[in-house]
Tab-separated table of C-alpha atoms and ligand atoms in Angstrom:
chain	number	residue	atom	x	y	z
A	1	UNK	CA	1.529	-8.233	-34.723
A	2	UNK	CA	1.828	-4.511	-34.081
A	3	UNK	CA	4.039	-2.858	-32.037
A	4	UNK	CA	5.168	0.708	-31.563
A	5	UNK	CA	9.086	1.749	-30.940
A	6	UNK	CA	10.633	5.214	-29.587
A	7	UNK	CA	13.190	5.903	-31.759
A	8	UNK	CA	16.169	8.054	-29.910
A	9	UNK	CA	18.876	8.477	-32.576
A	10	UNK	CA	21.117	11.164	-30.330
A	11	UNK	CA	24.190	12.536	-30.934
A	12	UNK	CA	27.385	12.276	-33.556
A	13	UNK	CA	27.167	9.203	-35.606
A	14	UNK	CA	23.801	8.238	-33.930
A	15	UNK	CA	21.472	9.598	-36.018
A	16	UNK	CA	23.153	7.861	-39.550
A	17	UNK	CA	23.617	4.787	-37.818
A	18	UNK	CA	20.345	4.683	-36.898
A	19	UNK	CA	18.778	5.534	-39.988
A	20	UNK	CA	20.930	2.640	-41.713
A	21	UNK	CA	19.242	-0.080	-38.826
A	22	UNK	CA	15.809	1.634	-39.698
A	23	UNK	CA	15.861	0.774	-43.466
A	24	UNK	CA	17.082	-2.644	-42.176
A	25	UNK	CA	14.515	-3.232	-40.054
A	26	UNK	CA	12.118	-2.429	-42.478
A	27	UNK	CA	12.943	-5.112	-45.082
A	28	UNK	CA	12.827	-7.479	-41.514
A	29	UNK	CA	9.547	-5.921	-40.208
A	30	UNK	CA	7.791	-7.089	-43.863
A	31	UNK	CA	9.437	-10.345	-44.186
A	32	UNK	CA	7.692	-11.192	-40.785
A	33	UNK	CA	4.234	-9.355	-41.310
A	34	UNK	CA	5.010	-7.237	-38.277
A	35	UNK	CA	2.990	-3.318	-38.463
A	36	UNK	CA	5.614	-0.656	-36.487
A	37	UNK	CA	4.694	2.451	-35.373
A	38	UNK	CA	7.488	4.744	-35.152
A	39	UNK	CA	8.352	8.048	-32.992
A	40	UNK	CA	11.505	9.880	-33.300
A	41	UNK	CA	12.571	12.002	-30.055
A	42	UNK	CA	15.456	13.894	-29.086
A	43	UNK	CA	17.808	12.466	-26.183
A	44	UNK	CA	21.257	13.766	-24.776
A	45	UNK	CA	23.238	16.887	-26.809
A	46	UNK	CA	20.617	17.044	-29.050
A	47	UNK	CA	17.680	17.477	-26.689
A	48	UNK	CA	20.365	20.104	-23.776
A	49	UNK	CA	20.757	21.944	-27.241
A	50	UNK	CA	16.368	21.947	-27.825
A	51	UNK	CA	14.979	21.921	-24.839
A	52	UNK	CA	18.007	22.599	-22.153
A	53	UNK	CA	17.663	19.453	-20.698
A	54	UNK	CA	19.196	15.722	-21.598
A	55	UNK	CA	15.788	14.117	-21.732
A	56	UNK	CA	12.501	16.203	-21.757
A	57	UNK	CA	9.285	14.302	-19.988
A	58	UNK	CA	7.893	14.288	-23.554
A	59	UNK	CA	10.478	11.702	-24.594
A	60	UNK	CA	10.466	9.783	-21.683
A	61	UNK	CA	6.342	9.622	-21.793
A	62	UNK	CA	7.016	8.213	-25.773
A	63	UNK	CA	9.455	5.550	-24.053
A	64	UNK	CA	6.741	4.290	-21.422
A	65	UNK	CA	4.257	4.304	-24.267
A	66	UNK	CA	6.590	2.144	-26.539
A	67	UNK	CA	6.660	-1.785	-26.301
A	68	UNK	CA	10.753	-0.894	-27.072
A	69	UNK	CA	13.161	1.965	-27.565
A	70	UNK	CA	15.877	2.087	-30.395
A	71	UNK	CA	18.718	4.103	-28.900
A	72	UNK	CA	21.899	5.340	-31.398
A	73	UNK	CA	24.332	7.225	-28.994
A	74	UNK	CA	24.450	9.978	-26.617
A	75	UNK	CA	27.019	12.591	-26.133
A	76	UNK	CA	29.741	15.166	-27.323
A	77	UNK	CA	32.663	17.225	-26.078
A	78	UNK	CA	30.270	20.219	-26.893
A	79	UNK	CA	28.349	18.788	-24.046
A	80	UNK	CA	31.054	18.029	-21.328
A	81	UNK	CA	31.404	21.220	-19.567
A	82	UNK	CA	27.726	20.964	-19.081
A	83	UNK	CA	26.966	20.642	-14.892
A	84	UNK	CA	27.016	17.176	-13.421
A	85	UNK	CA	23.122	16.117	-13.595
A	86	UNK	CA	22.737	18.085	-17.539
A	87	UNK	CA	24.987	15.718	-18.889
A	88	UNK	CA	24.268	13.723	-21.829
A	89	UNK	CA	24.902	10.731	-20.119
A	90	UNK	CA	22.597	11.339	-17.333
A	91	UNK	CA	19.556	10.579	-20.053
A	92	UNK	CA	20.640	7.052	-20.405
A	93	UNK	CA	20.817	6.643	-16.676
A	94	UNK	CA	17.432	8.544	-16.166
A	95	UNK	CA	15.715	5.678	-19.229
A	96	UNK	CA	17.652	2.812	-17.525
A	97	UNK	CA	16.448	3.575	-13.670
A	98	UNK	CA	12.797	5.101	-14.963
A	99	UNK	CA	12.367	2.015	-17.885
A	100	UNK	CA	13.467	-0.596	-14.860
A	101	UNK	CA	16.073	-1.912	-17.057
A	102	UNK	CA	18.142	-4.009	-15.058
A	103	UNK	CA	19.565	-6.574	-16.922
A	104	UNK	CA	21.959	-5.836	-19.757
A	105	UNK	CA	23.447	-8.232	-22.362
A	106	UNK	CA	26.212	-7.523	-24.138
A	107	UNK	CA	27.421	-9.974	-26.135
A	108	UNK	CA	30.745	-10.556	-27.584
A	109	UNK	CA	31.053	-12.851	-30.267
A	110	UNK	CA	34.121	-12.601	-32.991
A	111	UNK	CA	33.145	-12.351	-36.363
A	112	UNK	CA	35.545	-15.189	-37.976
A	113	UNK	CA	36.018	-12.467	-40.680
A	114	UNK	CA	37.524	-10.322	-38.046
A	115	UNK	CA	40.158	-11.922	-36.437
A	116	UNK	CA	42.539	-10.300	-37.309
A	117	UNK	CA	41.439	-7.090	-36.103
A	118	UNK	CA	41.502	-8.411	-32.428
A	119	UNK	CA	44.950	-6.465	-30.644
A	120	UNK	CA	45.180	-10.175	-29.121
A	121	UNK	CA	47.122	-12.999	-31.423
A	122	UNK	CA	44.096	-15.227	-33.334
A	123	UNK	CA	44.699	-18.186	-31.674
A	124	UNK	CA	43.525	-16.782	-28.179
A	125	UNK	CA	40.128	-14.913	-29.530
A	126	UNK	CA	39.146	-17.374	-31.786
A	127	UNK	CA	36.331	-19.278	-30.631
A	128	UNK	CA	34.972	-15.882	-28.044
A	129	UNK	CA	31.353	-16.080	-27.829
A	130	UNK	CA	30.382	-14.911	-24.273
A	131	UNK	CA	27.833	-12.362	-22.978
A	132	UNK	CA	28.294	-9.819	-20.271
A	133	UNK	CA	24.997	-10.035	-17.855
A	134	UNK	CA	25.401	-6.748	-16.547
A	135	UNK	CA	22.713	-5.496	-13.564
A	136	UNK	CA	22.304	-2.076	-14.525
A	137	UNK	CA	19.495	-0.352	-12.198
A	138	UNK	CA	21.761	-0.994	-8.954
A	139	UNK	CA	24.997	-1.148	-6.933
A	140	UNK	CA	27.277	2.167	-7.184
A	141	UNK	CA	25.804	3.791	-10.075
A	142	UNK	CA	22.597	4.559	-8.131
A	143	UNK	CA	23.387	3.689	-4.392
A	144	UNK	CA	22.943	6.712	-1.879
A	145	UNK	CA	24.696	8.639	-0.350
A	146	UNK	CA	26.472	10.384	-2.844
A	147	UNK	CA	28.356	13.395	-3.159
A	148	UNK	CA	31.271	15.536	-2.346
A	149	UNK	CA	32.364	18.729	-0.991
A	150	UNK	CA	35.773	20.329	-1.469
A	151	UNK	CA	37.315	17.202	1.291
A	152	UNK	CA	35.482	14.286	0.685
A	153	UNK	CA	34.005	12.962	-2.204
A	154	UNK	CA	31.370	9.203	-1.640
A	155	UNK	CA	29.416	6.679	-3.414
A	156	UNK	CA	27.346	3.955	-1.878
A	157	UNK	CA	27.653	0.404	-3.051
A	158	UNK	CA	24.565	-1.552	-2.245
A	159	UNK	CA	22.189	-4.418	-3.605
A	160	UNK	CA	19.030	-5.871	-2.375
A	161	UNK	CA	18.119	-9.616	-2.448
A	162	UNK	CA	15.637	-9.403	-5.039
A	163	UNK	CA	18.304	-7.178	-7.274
A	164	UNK	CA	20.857	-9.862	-7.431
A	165	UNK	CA	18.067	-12.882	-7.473
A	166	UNK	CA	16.583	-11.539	-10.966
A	167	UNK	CA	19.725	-10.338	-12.374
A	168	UNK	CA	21.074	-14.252	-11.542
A	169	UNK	CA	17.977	-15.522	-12.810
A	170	UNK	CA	18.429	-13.593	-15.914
A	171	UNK	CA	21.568	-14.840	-16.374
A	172	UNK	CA	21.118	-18.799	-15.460
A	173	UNK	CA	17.894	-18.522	-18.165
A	174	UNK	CA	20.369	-17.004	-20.639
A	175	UNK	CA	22.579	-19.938	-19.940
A	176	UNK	CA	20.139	-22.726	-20.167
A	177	UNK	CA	19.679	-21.174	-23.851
A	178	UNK	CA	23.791	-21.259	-24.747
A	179	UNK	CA	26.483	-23.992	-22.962
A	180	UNK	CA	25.324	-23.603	-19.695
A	181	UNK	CA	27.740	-21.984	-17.745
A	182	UNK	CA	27.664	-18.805	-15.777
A	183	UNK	CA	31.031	-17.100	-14.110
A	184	UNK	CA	29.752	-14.879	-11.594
A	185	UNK	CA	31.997	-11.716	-11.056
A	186	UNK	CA	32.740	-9.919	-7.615
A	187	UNK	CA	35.340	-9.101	-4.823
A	188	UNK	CA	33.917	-11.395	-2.097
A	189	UNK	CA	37.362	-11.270	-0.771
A	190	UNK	CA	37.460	-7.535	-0.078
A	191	UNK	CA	33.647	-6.325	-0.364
A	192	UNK	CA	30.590	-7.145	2.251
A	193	UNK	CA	28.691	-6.575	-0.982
A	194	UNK	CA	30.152	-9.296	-3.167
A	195	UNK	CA	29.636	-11.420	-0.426
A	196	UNK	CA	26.051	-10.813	-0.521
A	197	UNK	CA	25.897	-10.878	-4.094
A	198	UNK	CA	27.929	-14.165	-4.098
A	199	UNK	CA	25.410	-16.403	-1.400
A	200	UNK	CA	22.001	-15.282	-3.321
A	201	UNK	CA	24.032	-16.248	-6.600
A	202	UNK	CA	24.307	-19.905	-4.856
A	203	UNK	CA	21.060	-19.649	-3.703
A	204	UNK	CA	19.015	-19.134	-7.065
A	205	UNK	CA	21.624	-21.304	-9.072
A	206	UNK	CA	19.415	-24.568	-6.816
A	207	UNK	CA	16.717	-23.561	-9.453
A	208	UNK	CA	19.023	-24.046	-12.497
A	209	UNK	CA	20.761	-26.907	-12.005
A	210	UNK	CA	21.451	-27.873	-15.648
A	211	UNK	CA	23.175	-24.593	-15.628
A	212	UNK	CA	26.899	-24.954	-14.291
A	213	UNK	CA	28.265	-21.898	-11.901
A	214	UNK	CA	31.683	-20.797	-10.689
A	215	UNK	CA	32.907	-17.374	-9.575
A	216	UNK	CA	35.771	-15.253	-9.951
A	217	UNK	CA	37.240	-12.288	-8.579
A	218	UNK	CA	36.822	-9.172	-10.550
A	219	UNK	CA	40.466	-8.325	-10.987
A	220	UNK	CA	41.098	-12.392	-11.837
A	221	UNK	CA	38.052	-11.774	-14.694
A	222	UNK	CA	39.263	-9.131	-16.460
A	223	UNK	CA	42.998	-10.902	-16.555
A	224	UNK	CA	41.234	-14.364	-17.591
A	225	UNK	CA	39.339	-11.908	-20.168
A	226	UNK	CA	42.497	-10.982	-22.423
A	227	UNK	CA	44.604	-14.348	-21.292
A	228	UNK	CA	41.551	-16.833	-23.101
A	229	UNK	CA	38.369	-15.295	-23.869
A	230	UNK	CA	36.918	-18.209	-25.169
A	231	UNK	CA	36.513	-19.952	-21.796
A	232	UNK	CA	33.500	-17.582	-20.895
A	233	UNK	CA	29.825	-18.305	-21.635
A	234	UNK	CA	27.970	-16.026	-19.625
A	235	UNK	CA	29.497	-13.418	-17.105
A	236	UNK	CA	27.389	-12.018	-14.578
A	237	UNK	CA	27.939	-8.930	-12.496
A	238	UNK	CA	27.469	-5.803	-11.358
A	239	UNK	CA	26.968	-2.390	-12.561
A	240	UNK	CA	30.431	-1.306	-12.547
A	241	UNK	CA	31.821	-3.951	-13.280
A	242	UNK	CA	30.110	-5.159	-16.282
A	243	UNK	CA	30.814	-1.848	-17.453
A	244	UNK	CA	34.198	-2.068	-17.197
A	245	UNK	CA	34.476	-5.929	-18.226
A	246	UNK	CA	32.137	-5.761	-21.553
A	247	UNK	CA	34.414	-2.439	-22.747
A	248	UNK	CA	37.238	-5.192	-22.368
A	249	UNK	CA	35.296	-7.962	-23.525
A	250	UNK	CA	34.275	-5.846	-26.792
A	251	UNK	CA	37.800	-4.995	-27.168
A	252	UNK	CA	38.762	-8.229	-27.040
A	253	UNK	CA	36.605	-9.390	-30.302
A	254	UNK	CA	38.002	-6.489	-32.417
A	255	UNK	CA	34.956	-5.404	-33.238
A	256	UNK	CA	34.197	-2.624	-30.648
A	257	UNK	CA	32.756	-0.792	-33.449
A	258	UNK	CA	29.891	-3.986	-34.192
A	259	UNK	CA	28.463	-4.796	-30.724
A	260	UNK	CA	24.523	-4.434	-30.045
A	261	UNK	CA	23.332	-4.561	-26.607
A	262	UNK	CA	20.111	-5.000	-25.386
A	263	UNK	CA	18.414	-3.237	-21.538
A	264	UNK	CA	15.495	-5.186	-20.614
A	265	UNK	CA	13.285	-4.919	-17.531
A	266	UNK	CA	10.165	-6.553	-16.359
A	267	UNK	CA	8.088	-4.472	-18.854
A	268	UNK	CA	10.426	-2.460	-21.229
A	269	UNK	CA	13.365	-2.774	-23.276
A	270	UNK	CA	15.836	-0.611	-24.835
A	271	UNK	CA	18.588	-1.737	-27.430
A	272	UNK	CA	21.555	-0.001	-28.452
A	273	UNK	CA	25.345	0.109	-29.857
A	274	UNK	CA	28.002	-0.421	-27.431
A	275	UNK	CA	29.845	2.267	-29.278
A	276	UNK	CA	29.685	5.805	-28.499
A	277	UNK	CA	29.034	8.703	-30.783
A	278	UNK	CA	32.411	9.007	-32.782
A	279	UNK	CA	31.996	12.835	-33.214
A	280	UNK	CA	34.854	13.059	-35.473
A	281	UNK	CA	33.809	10.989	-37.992
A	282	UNK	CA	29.961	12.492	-37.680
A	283	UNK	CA	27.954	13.294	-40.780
A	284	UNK	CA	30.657	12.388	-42.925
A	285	UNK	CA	28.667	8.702	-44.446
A	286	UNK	CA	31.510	6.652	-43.263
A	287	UNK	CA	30.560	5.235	-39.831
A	288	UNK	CA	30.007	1.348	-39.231
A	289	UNK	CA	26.210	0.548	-38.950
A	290	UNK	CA	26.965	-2.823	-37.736
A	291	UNK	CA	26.434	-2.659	-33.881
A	292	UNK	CA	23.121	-0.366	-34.443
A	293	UNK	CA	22.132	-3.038	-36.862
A	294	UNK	CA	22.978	-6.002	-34.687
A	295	UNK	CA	21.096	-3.875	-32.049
A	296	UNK	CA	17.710	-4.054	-33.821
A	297	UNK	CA	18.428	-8.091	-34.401
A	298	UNK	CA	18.509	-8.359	-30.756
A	299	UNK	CA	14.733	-6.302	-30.595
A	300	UNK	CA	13.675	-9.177	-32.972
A	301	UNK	CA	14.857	-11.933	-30.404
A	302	UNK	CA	13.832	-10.491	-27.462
A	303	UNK	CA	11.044	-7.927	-27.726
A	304	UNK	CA	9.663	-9.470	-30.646
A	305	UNK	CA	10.299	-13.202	-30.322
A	306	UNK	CA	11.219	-13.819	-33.449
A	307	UNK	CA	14.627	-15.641	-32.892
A	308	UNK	CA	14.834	-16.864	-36.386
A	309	UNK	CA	15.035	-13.066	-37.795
A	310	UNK	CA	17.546	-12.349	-35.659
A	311	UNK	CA	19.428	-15.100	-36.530
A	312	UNK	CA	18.848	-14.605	-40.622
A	313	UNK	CA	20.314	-10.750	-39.750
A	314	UNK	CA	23.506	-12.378	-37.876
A	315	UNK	CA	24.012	-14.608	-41.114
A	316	UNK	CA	23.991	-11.541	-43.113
A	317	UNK	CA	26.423	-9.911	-41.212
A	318	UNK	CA	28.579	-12.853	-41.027
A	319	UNK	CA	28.077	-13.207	-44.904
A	320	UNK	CA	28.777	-9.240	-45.837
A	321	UNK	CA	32.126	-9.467	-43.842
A	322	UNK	CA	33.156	-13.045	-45.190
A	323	UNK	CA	32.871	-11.324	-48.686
A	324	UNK	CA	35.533	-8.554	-47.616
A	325	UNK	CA	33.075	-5.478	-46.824
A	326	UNK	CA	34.529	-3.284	-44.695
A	327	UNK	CA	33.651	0.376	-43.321
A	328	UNK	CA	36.538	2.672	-42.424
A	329	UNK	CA	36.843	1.549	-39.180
A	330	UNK	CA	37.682	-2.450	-40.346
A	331	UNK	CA	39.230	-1.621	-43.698
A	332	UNK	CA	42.226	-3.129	-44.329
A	333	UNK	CA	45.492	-0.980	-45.413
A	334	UNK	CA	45.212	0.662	-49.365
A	335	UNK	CA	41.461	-1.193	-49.832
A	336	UNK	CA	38.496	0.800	-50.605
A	337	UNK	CA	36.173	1.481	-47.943
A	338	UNK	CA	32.045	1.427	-48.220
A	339	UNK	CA	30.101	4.224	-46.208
A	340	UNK	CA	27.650	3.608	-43.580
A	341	UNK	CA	24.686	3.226	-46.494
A	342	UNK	CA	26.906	0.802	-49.023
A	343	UNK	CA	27.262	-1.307	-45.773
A	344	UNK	CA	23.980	-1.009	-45.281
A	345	UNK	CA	22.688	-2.051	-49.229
A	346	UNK	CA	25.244	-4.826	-49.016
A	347	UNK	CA	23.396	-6.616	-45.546
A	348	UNK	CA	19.760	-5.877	-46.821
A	349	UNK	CA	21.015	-7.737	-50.142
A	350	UNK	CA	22.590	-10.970	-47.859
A	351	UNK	CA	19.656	-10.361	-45.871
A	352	UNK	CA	17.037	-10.494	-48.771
A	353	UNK	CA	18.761	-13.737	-50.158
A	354	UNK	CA	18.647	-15.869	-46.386
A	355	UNK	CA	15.030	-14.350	-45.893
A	356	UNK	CA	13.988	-15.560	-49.230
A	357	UNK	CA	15.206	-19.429	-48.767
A	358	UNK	CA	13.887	-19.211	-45.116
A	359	UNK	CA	10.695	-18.443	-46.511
A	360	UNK	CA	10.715	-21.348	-49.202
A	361	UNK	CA	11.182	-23.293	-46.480
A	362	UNK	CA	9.097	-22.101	-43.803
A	363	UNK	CA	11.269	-21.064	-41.403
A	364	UNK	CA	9.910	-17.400	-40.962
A	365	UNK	CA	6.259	-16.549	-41.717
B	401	IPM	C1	27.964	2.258	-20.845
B	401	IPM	C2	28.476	3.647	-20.622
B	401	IPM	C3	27.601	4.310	-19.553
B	401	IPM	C4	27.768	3.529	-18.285
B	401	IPM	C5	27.865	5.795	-19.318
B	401	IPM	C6	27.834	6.585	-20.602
B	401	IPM	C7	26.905	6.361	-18.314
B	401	IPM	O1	29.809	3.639	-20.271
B	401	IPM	O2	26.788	2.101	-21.215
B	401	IPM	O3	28.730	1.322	-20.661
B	401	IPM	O4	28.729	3.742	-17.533
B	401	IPM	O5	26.918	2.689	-18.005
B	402	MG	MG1	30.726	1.699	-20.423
C-alpha cells in the first residue's frame, strides 16, 4: 500500500521528536511493505517567523492532499505577544476545523514501569487504561458569537444533533473494541447544552447496546478522575471539557510526557503528542520521543489498519521502560539519562526483536 503523510514538526522539541518517530516509522513502514511519501511543512512559530502567518495555504493544501498528517508541537513564548488570530495555536485550530477532525482520542494508559511517577499513590493508578473521546470541531471553541470589547467579553456554546450523534457513535464503536463502557461527560444540571448533548447520547446508545452507558457531571468526572482512574473505559465529551479532563487524565498516568493522540474526521486524520513544545529543553538531544512515537503507532491502527504494528510498537515501549530506560524527564534520582535518539535506538532494537518473531509467525506481513 502507498500512502503519502504531511509531516508538521513545529516548534521547540517538535522537530527532534519528530525526527526520532520518523526513523521509527521507517523500520515499521518496511516490516509491513507499506511505500510513504513524505512532505515536511512549516506550522505555528516556525511558519509566523517564514511566512508571517501560523499556517500558510501551502501547508494546509499538503494536509488535504495527505491520507494523514504527523504533527510534533506548536508554540513558544517568542510567539505569545503575537495578536489573537497569529497565534501559534490558532494553526491547530485552523487543521482541526478545515481537516473536519472531530473526534479526538486520547488515551491514557499507565505504563506498569511508571507507576511510580504518577503524583497519585500506586494503588489508585494502577490498572488506568481509559480514553478521552473528545469532540473537537464544536461547542465553545468554535461557537459564534464571540468577542469582547473593553465591558463585555462572550463565547457561544452550541452543538448540533449530528455533532453529538457521530462524536457518540465514535465513542460507543471505540467501546465495542475495549470493555464496553462509555461515561458520558456534561453539566445537564446547569447547561441547556448538556441537556441536549445528554438525550442524543441516549438516543444513539439504542444502536450499541452491547456497549454499557452512564453519565456524569463534569465537575463529578474530573474528581472521580484523581479519586480512581481505573474505573473509566471510555469518556466522552465536549471540546472543553475533554481538554481539560485528558490534561488531568494524562497527569494522572505520570506519563504526561508519553501520550499520543490521534484527530480523525470523516476523511482525514492528524496524530500528535499531547505534550507541548518544552522550549527549555529544545535542541538540547534530551527530550522524550515517547508520545511522538506512540503517536505514529496510533497512524498504524487507525489510518493504516494495521492494528498488529501498533500493537508490536506498544510492546516495545512497554519493553524499553521495563528494562529501566529513561529520558530526563522519567529518570530516576543520580541514574544516567539517554537522549531523545538513545531512546529512540533502544525501541527500534525491542521493536526489531517483536517484529522479527511476529513475522516467523505470521502475524504481520
Ligand atoms: C490541546 C491544547 C489546545 C486546545 C490549544 C493549544 C488550542 O490545549 O490540544 O489540548 O485547547 O485544544
Ligand atoms: Mg489542552
Amino acid at each position: 500500500m502507498k500512502y503519502k503523510l504531511a509531516i508538521l514538526p513545529g516548534d521547540g522539541i517538535g522537530p527532534e521528536v519528530m525526527e526520532a518517530a520518523l526513523d521509527v516509522m521507517d523500520v515499521m513502514t518496511r516490516a509491513a511493505k507499506l511505500t510513504l511519501e513524505l512532505s515536511r511543512h512549516p506550522i505555528g512559530g516556525a511558519s509566523i517567523d517564514q511566512h508571517g502567518t501560523p499556517i500558510t495555504d501551502d501547508t494546509l493544501q499538503a494536509c488535504y492532499d495527505a491520507d494523514a498528517v504527523l504533527l510534533g508541537a506548536i508554540g513558544g513564548p517568542q510567539w505569545d505577544n503575537q495578536p489573537h488570530d497569529r497565534k501559534p495555536e490558532r494553526a491547530l485550530l485552523r487543521l482541526r476545523e478545515a481537516l473536519g477532525l472531530y473526534t479526538n482520542l486520547r488515551p491514557a494508559r499507565v505504563y506498569d514501569a511508571m507507576l511510580d511517577a504518577s503524583s497519585l499513590k500506586r494503588e489508585y493508578v494502577q490498572g488506568t487504561d481509559l480514553v478521552v473521546v473528545r469532540e473537537l470541531t464544536g461547542g465553545i471553541y468554535f461557537g459564534e458569537p464571540r468577542g469582547y470589547d473593553s465591558e463585555r467579553g462572550w463565547n457561544t456554546l452550541v452543538y448540533t444533533r449530528p455533532e453529538v450523534e457521530r462524536i457518540a457513535r465514535s465513542a460507543f464503536e471505540l467501546a465495542a473494541t475495549r470493555r464496553g463502557q462509555v461515561t458520558s461527560v456534561d453539566k445537564a444540571n446547569v447547561l441547556e447544552s448538556s441537556q441536549f448533548w445528554r438525550e442524543v447520547v441516549c438516543e444513539v446508545h439504542k444502536d450499541y447496546q452491547q456497549v454499557e452507558l452512564d453519565h456524569m457531571y463534569v465537575d463529578n468526572a474530573a474528581m472521580q478522575l484523581v479519586r480512581q482512574p481505573a474505573q473509566f473505559d471510555v469518556i466522552l465529551t465536549q471540546n472543553m471539557f475533554g481538554d481539560i479532563l485528558s490534561d488531568a487524565a494524562a497527569m494522572v498516568t505520570g506519563s504526561l510526557g508519553m501520550l499520543p493522540s490521534a484527530s480523525l474526521g470523516a476523511g482525514y486524520a492528524m496524530y500528535e503528542p499531547v505534550h507541548g513544545t518544552a522550549p527549555d529543553i529544545a535542541g538540547q538531544n534530551i527530550a522524550n520521543p515517547i508520545a511522538m512515537i506512540a503517536s505514529v503507532g496510533m497512524l498504524f491502527h487507525s489510518t493504516f489498519k494495521l492494528p498488529a504494528m501498533a500493537q508490536a510498537l506498544d510492546q516495545a515501549i512497554d519493553q524499553t521502560l521495563a528494562a529501566g530506560q529513561r529520558t530526563t524527564d522519567i529518570a530516576e534520582p543520580g541514574t544516567k539519562p539517554l537522549s531523545t535518539t538513545d531512546m529512540r535506538d533502544r525501541i527500534i532494537e525491542s521493536l526489531s526483536g517483536i517484529l522479527d518473531v511476529q513475522q516467523a509467525s505470521g502475524v504481520t506481513p
